[in-house]
mmCIF file of C-alpha atoms and ligand atoms in Angstrom:
data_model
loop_
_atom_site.group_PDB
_atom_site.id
_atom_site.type_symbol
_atom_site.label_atom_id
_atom_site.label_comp_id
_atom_site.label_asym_id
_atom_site.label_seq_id
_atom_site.Cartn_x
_atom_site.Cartn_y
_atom_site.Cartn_z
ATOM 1 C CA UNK A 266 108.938 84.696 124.358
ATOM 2 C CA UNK A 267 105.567 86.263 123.469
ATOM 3 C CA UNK A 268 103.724 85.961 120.159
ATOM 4 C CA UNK A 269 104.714 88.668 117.587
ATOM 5 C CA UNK A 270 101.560 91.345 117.475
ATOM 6 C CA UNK A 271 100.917 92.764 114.547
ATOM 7 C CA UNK A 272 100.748 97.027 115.228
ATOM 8 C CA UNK A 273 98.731 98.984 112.803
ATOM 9 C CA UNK A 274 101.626 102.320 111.648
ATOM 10 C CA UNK A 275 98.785 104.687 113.404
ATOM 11 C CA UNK A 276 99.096 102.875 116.464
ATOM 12 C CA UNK A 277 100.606 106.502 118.221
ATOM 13 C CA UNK A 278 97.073 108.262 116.498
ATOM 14 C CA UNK A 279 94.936 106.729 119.333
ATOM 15 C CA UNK A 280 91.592 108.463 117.806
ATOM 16 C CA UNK A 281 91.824 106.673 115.181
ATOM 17 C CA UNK A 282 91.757 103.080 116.615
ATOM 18 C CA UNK A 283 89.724 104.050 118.778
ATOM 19 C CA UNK A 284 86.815 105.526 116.196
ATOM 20 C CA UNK A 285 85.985 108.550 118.138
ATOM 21 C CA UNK A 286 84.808 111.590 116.328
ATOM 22 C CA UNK A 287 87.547 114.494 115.851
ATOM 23 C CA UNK A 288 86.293 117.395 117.510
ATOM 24 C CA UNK A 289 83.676 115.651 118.943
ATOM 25 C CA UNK A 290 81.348 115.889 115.341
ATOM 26 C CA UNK A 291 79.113 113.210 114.438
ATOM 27 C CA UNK A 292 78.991 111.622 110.885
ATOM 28 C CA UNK A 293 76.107 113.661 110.023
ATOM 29 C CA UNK A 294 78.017 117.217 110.292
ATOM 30 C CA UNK A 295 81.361 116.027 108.846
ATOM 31 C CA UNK A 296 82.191 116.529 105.071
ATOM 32 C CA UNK A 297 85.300 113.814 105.573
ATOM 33 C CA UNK A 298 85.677 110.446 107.387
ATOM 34 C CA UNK A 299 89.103 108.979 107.178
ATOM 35 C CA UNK A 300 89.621 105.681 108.824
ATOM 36 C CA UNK A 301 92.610 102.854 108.483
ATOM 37 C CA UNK A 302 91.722 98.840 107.480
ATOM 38 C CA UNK A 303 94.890 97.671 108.690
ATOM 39 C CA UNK A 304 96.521 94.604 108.431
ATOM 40 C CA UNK A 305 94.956 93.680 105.233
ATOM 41 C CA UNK A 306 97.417 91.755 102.905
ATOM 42 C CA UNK A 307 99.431 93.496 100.446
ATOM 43 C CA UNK A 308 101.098 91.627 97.268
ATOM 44 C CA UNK A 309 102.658 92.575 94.941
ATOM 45 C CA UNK A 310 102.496 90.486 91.523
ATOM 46 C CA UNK A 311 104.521 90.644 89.279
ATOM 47 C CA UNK A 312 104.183 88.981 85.062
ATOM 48 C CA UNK A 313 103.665 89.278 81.941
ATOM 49 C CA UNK A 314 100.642 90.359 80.680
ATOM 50 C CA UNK A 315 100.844 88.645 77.376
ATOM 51 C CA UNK A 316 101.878 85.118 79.338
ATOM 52 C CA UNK A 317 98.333 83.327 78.860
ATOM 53 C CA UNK A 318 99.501 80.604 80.755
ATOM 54 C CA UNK A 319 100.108 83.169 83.630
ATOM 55 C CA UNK A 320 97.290 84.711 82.929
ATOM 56 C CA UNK A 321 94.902 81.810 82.843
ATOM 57 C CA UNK A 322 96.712 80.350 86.231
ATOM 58 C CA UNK A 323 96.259 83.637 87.870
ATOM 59 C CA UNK A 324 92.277 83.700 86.589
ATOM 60 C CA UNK A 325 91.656 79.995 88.194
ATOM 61 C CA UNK A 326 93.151 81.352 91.569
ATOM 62 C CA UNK A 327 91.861 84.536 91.650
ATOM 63 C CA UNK A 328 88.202 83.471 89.720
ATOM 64 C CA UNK A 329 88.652 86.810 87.963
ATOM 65 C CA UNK A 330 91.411 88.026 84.939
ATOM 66 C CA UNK A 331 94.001 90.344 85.959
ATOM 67 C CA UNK A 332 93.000 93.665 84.704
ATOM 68 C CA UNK A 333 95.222 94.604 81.722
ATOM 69 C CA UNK A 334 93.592 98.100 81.247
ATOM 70 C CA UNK A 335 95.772 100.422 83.099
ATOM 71 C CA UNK A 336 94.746 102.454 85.872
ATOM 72 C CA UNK A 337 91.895 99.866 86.702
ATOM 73 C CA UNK A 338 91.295 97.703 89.717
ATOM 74 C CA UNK A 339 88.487 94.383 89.687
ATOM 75 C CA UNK A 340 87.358 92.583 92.334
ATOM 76 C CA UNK A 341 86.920 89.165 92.600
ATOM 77 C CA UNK A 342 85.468 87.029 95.899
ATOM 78 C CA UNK A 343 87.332 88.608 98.815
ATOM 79 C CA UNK A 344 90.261 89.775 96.841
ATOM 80 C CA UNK A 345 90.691 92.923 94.907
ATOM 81 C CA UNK A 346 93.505 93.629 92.126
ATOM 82 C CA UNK A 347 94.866 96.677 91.134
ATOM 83 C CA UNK A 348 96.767 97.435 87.377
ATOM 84 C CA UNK A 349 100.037 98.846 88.811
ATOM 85 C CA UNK A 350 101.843 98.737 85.539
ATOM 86 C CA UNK A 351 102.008 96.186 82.600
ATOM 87 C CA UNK A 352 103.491 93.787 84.404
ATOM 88 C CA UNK A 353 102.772 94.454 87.876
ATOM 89 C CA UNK A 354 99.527 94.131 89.811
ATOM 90 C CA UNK A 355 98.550 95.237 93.955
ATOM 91 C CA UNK A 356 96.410 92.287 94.939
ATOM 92 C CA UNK A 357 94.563 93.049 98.272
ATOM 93 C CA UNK A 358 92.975 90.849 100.624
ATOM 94 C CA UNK A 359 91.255 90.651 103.901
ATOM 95 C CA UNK A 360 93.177 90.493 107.273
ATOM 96 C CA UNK A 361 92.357 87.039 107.924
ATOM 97 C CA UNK A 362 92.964 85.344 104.962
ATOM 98 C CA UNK A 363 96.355 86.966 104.091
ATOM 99 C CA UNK A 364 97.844 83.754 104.753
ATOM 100 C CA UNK A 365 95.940 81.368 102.752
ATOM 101 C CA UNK A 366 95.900 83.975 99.859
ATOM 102 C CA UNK A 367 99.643 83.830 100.273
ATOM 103 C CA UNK A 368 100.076 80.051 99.582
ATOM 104 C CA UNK A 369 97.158 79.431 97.525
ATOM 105 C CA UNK A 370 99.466 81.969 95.079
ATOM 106 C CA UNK A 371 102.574 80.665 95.514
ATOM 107 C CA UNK A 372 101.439 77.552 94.727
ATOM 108 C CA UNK A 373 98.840 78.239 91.924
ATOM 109 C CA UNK A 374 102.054 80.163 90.451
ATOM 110 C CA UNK A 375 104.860 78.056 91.133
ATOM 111 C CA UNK A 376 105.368 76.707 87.531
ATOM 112 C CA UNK A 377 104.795 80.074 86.448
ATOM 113 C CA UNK A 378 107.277 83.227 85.282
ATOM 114 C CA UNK A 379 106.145 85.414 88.410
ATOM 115 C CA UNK A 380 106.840 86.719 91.504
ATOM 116 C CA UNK A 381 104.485 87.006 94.535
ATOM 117 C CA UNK A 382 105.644 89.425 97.224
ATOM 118 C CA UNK A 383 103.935 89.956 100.469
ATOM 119 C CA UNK A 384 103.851 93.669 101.107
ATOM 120 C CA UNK A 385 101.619 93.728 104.381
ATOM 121 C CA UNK A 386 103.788 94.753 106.465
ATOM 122 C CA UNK A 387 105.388 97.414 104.856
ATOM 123 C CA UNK A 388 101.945 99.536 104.137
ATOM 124 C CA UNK A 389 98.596 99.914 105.131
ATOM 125 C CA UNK A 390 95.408 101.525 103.582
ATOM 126 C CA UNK A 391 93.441 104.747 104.389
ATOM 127 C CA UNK A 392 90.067 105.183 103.407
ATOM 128 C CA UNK A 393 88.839 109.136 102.970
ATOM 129 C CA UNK A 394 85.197 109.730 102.300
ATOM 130 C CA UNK A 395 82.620 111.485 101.946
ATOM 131 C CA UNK A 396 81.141 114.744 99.999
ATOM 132 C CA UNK A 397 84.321 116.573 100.568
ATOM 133 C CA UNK A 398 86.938 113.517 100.063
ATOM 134 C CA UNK A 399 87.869 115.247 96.352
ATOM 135 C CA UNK A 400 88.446 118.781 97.720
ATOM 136 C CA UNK A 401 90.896 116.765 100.330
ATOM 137 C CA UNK A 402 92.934 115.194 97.801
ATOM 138 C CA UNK A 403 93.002 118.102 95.323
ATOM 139 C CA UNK A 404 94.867 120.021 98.055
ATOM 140 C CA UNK A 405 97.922 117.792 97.399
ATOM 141 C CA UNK A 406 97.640 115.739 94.040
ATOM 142 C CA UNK A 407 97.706 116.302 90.887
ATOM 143 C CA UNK A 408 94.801 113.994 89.795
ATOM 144 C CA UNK A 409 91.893 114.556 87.942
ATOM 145 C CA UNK A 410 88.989 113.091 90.474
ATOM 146 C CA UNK A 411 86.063 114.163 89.391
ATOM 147 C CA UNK A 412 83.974 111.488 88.343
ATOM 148 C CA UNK A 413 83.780 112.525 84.467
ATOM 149 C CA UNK A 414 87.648 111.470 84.234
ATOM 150 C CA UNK A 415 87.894 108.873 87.679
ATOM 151 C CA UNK A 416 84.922 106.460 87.669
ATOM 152 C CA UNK A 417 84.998 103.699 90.083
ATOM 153 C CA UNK A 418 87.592 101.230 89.007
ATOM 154 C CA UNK A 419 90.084 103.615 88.429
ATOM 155 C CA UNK A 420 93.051 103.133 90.501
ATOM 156 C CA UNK A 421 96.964 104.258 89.960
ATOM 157 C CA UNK A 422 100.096 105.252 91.706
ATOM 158 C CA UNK A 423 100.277 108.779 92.572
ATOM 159 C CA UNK A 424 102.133 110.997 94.361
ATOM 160 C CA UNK A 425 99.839 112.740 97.339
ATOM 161 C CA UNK A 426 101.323 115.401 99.753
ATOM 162 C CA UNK A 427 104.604 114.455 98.746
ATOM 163 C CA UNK A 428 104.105 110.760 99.621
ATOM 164 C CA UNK A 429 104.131 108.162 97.353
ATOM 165 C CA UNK A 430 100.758 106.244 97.241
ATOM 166 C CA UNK A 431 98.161 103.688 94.944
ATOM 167 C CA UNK A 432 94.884 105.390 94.534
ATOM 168 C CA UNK A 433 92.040 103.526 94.206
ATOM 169 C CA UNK A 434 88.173 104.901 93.842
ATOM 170 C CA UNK A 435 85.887 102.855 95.067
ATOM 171 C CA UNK A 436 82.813 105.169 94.525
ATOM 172 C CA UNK A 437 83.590 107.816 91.843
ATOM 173 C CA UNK A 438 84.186 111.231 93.534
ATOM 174 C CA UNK A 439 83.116 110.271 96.813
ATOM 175 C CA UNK A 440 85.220 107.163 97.957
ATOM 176 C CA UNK A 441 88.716 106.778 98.297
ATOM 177 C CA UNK A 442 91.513 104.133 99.465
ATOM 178 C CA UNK A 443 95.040 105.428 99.305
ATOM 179 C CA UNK A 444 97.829 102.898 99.847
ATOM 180 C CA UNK A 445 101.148 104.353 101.564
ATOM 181 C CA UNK A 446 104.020 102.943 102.843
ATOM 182 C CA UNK A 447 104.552 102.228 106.868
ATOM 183 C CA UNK A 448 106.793 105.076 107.395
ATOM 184 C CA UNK A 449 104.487 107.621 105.337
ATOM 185 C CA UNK A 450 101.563 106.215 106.954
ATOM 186 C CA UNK A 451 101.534 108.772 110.297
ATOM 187 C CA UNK A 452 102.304 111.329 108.196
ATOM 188 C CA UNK A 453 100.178 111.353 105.351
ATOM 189 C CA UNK A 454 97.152 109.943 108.375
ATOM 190 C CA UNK A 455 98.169 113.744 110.262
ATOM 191 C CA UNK A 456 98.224 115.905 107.005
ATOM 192 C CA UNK A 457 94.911 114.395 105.783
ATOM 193 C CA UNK A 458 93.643 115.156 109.077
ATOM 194 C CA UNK A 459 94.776 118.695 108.843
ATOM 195 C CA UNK A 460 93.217 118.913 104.999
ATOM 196 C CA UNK A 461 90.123 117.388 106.362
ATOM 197 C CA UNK A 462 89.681 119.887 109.250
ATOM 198 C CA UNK A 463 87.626 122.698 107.507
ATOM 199 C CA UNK A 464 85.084 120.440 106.429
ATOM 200 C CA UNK A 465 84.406 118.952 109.076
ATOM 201 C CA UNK A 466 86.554 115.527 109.985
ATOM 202 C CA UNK A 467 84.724 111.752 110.948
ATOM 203 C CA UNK A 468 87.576 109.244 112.317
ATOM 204 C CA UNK A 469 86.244 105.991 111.748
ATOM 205 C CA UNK A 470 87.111 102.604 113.796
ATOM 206 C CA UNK A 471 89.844 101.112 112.239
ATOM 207 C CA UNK A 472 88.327 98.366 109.950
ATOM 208 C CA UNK A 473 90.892 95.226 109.120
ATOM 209 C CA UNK A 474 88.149 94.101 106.490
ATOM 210 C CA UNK A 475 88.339 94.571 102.508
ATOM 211 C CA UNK A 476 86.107 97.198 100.794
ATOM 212 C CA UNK A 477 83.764 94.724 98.456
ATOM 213 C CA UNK A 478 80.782 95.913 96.324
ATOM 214 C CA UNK A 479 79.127 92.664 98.055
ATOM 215 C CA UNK A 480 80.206 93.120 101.732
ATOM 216 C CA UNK A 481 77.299 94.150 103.783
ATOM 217 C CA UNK A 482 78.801 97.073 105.440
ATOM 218 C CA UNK A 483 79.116 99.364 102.591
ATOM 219 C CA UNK A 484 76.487 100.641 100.229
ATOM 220 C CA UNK A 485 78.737 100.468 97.320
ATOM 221 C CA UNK A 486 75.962 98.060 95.570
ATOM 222 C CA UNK A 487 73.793 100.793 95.377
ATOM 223 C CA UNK A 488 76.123 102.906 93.904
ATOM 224 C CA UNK A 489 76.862 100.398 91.244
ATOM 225 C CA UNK A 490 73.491 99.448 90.392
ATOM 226 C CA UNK A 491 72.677 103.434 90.226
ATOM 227 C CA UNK A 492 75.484 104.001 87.704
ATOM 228 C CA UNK B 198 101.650 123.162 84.842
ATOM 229 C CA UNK B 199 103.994 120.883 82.428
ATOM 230 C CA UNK B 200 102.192 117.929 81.394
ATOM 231 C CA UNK B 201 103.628 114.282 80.166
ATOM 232 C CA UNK B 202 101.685 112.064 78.120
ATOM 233 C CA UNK B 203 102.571 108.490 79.690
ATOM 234 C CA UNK B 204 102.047 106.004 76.886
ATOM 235 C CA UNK B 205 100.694 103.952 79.469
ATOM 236 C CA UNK B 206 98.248 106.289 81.717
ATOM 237 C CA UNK B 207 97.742 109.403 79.915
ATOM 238 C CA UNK B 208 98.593 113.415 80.517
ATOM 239 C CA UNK B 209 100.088 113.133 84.431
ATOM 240 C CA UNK B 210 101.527 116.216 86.193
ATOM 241 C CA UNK B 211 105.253 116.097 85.204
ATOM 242 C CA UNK B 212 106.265 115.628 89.222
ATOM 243 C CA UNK B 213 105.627 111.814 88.737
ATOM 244 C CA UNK B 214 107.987 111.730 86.213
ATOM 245 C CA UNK B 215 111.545 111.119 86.450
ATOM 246 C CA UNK B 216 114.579 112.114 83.435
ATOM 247 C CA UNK B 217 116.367 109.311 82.376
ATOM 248 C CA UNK B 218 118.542 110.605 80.155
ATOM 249 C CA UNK B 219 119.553 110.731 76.722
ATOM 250 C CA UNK B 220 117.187 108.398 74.509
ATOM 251 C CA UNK B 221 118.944 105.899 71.242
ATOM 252 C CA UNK B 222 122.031 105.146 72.388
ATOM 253 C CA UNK B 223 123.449 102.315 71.735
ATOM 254 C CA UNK B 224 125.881 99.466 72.965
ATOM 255 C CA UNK B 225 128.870 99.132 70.960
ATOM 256 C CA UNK B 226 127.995 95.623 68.754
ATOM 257 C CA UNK B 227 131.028 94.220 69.784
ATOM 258 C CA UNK B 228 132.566 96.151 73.316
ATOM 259 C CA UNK B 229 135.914 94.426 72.955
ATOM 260 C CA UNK B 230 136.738 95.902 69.586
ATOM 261 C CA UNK B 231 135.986 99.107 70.305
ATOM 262 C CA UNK B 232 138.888 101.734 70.880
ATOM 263 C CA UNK B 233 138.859 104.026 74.216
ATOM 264 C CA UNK B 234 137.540 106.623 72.788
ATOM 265 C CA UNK B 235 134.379 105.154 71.106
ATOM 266 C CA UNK B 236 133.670 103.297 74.620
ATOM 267 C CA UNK B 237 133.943 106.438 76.365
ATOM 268 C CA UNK B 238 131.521 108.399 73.699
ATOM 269 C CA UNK B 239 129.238 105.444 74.522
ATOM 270 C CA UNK B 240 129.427 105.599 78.221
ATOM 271 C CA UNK B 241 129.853 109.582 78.905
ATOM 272 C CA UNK B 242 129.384 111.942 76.048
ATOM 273 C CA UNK B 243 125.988 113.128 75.866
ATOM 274 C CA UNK B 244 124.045 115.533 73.353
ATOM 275 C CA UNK B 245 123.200 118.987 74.312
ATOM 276 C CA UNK B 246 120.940 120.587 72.133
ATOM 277 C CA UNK B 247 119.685 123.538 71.898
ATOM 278 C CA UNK B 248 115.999 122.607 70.316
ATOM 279 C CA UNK B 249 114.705 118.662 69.385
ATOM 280 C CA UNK B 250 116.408 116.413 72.049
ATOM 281 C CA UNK B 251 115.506 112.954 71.677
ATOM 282 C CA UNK B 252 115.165 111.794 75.822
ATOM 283 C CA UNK B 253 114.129 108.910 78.262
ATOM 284 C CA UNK B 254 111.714 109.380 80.534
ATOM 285 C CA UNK B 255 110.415 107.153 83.380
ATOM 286 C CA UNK B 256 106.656 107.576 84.670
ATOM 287 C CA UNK B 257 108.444 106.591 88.771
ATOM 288 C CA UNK B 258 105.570 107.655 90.441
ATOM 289 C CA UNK B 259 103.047 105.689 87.946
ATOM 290 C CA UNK B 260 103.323 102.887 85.937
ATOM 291 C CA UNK B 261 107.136 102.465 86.439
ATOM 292 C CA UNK B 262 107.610 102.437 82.615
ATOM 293 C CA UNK B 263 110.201 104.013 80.785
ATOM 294 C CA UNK B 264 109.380 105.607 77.175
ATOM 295 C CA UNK B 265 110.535 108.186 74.773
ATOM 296 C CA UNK B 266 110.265 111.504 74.226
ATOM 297 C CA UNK B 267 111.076 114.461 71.456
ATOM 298 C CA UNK B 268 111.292 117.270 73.313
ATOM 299 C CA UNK B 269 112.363 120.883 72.475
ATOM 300 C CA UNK B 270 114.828 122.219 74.822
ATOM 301 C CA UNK B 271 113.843 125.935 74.354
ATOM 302 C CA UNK B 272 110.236 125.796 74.672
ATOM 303 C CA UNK B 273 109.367 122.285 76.041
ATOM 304 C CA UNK B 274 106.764 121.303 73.516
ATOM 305 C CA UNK B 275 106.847 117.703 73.547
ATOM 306 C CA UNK B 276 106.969 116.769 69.693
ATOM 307 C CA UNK B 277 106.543 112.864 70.171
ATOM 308 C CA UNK B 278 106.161 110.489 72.814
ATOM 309 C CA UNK B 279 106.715 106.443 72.270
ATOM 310 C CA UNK B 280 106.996 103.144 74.261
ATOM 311 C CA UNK B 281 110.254 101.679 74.185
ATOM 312 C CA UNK B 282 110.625 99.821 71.185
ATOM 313 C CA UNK B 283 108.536 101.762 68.837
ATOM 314 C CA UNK B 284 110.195 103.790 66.001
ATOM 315 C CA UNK B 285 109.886 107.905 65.814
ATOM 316 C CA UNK B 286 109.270 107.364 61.929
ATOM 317 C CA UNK B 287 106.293 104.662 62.372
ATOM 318 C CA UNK B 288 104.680 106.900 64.724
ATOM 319 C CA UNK B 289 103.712 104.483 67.243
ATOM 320 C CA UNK B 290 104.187 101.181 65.296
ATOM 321 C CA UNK B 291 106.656 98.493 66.632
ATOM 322 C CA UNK B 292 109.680 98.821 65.063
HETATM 323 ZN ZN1 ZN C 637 102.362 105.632 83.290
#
């Protein structure tokens, strides 16, 4: 028998695995670039907010506090957590360490009244960016994005096209990561790329990495220092 | 558009909220002593107002939370909106 693969839901969108400009446009004439980080890890965990013994177990494994504000996300070293409800938080990782993440919680939580749940298989993550990324998502949410009402580290669950999603902003009014379930995921990837058309549409490589402020790859430092 | 004020996230479009049904109902205390009729008030009989209806609503698409609501039937307004567990009178105090 051969070793299970892991297949990204876009897998049948070849452009974007492949990272080749829709439409032949380069970055500089596009308004939108959408692109997938697949394979990230996905749990879901679930407590109570007011448990401080949860709380300070999840801070030691996580080196950062849950965020108990709703509708925000933090970021900790190669991990970011999203407020999904009082007592439910979207904790994201990076493709390779999915695993480790995975038992590093269980155990750091094992005494604990909480439940870890590994998503990752079940959804991926779009990114959508660029000057034009709002005008994209007002055609089929509800949200408020402009950056007076969604600064970065606003995140929430959402409705978008009809699909259910998490929303996060990772630069306010210009960056975007929309979390949607495997069998929205082609979907949602075709009607963004139908919303995106007018403005001009960048398909980026698929990128199996986690958007950090301190990854070198982004200039999301910038941002945050400029704010 | 028709607005709800989630207690827990603030004015969302009302399509990421779900009806769930009449609000402050209560259990029968004590199930077994009840008669037929007062269990079957409790399970099916539901209030129909025309004007304040006292509801449950679930933010599905959000937070997950239910809460309460005062709405009016007629024209919508929402009059109040509460987390479970806090009292109409206190106006937004536990109960
Ligand atoms: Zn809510």
């Amino acid at each position: 028998m051969s070793e299970p693969v892991m297949e990204s839901p876009l897998i049948g969108r070849p452009h974007s695995i492949q990272g080749q400009p829709a439409d032949g446009q380069s970055a500089a004439q596009s308004g939108v670039s959408l692109g997938e980080r697949p394979f990230l890890g996905h749990f879901s965990l679930r407590g109570k907010a007011d448990d401080e013994a949860l709380m300070a177990a999840c801070s030691r494994v996580f080196g950062i506090a849950l965020p108990k504000t709703p509708n925000t996300w933090v970021e900790g070293e190669g991990v970011v957590i999203g407020w999904m409800g009082p007592t439910e938080w979207l904790v994201l990782v990076a493709a390779e360490t999915r695993h480790e993440w995975l038992i590093s919680l269980r155990e750091a939580l094992a005494d604990q009244h909480a439940g870890v749940v590994d998503l990752s298989g079940g959804q991926t993550l779009i990114t959508l960016a660029g000057e034009h990324a709002r005008d994209v998502l007002a055609k089929g949410s509800t949200l408020d994005l402009h950056p007076r009402e969604a600064q970065a580290g606003f995140c929430t669950r959402s409705t978008l096209a009809k699909s259910a999603i998490f929303l996060r902003v990772v630069e306010a009014g210009e960056r975007f990561e929309i979390v949607v379930r495997r069998s929205f995921a082609d979907y949602l990837w075709q009607w963004l790329v139908d919303a995106s058309e007018e403005y001009g549409c960048e398909i980026l490589p698929a990128d199996a990495t986690l958007a950090l402020s301190a990854s070198a790859d982004n200039d999301f430092d910038e941002a945050v220092n400029a704010s | 558009m028709f607005q709800i004020d989630c207690p827990w996230c603030g004015p969302r479009d009302q399509q990421e909220f779900s009806y769930a049904g009449e609000g402050g109902i209560q259990r029968p205390q004590d199930p077994s002593a009840t008669t037929d009729a007062e269990w079957a008030d409790y399970l099916f009989m539901r209030r129909n107002p025309r004007g304040m209806h006292h509801e449950q609503w679930r933010h599905v698409h959000g937070c997950g939370q239910f809460f309460q609501v005062t709405r009016h039937t007629v024209t919508y307004r929402i009059e109040s909106i509460r987390r479970m567990g806090e009292s109409a009178a206190a106006g937004g105090e536990s109960s």
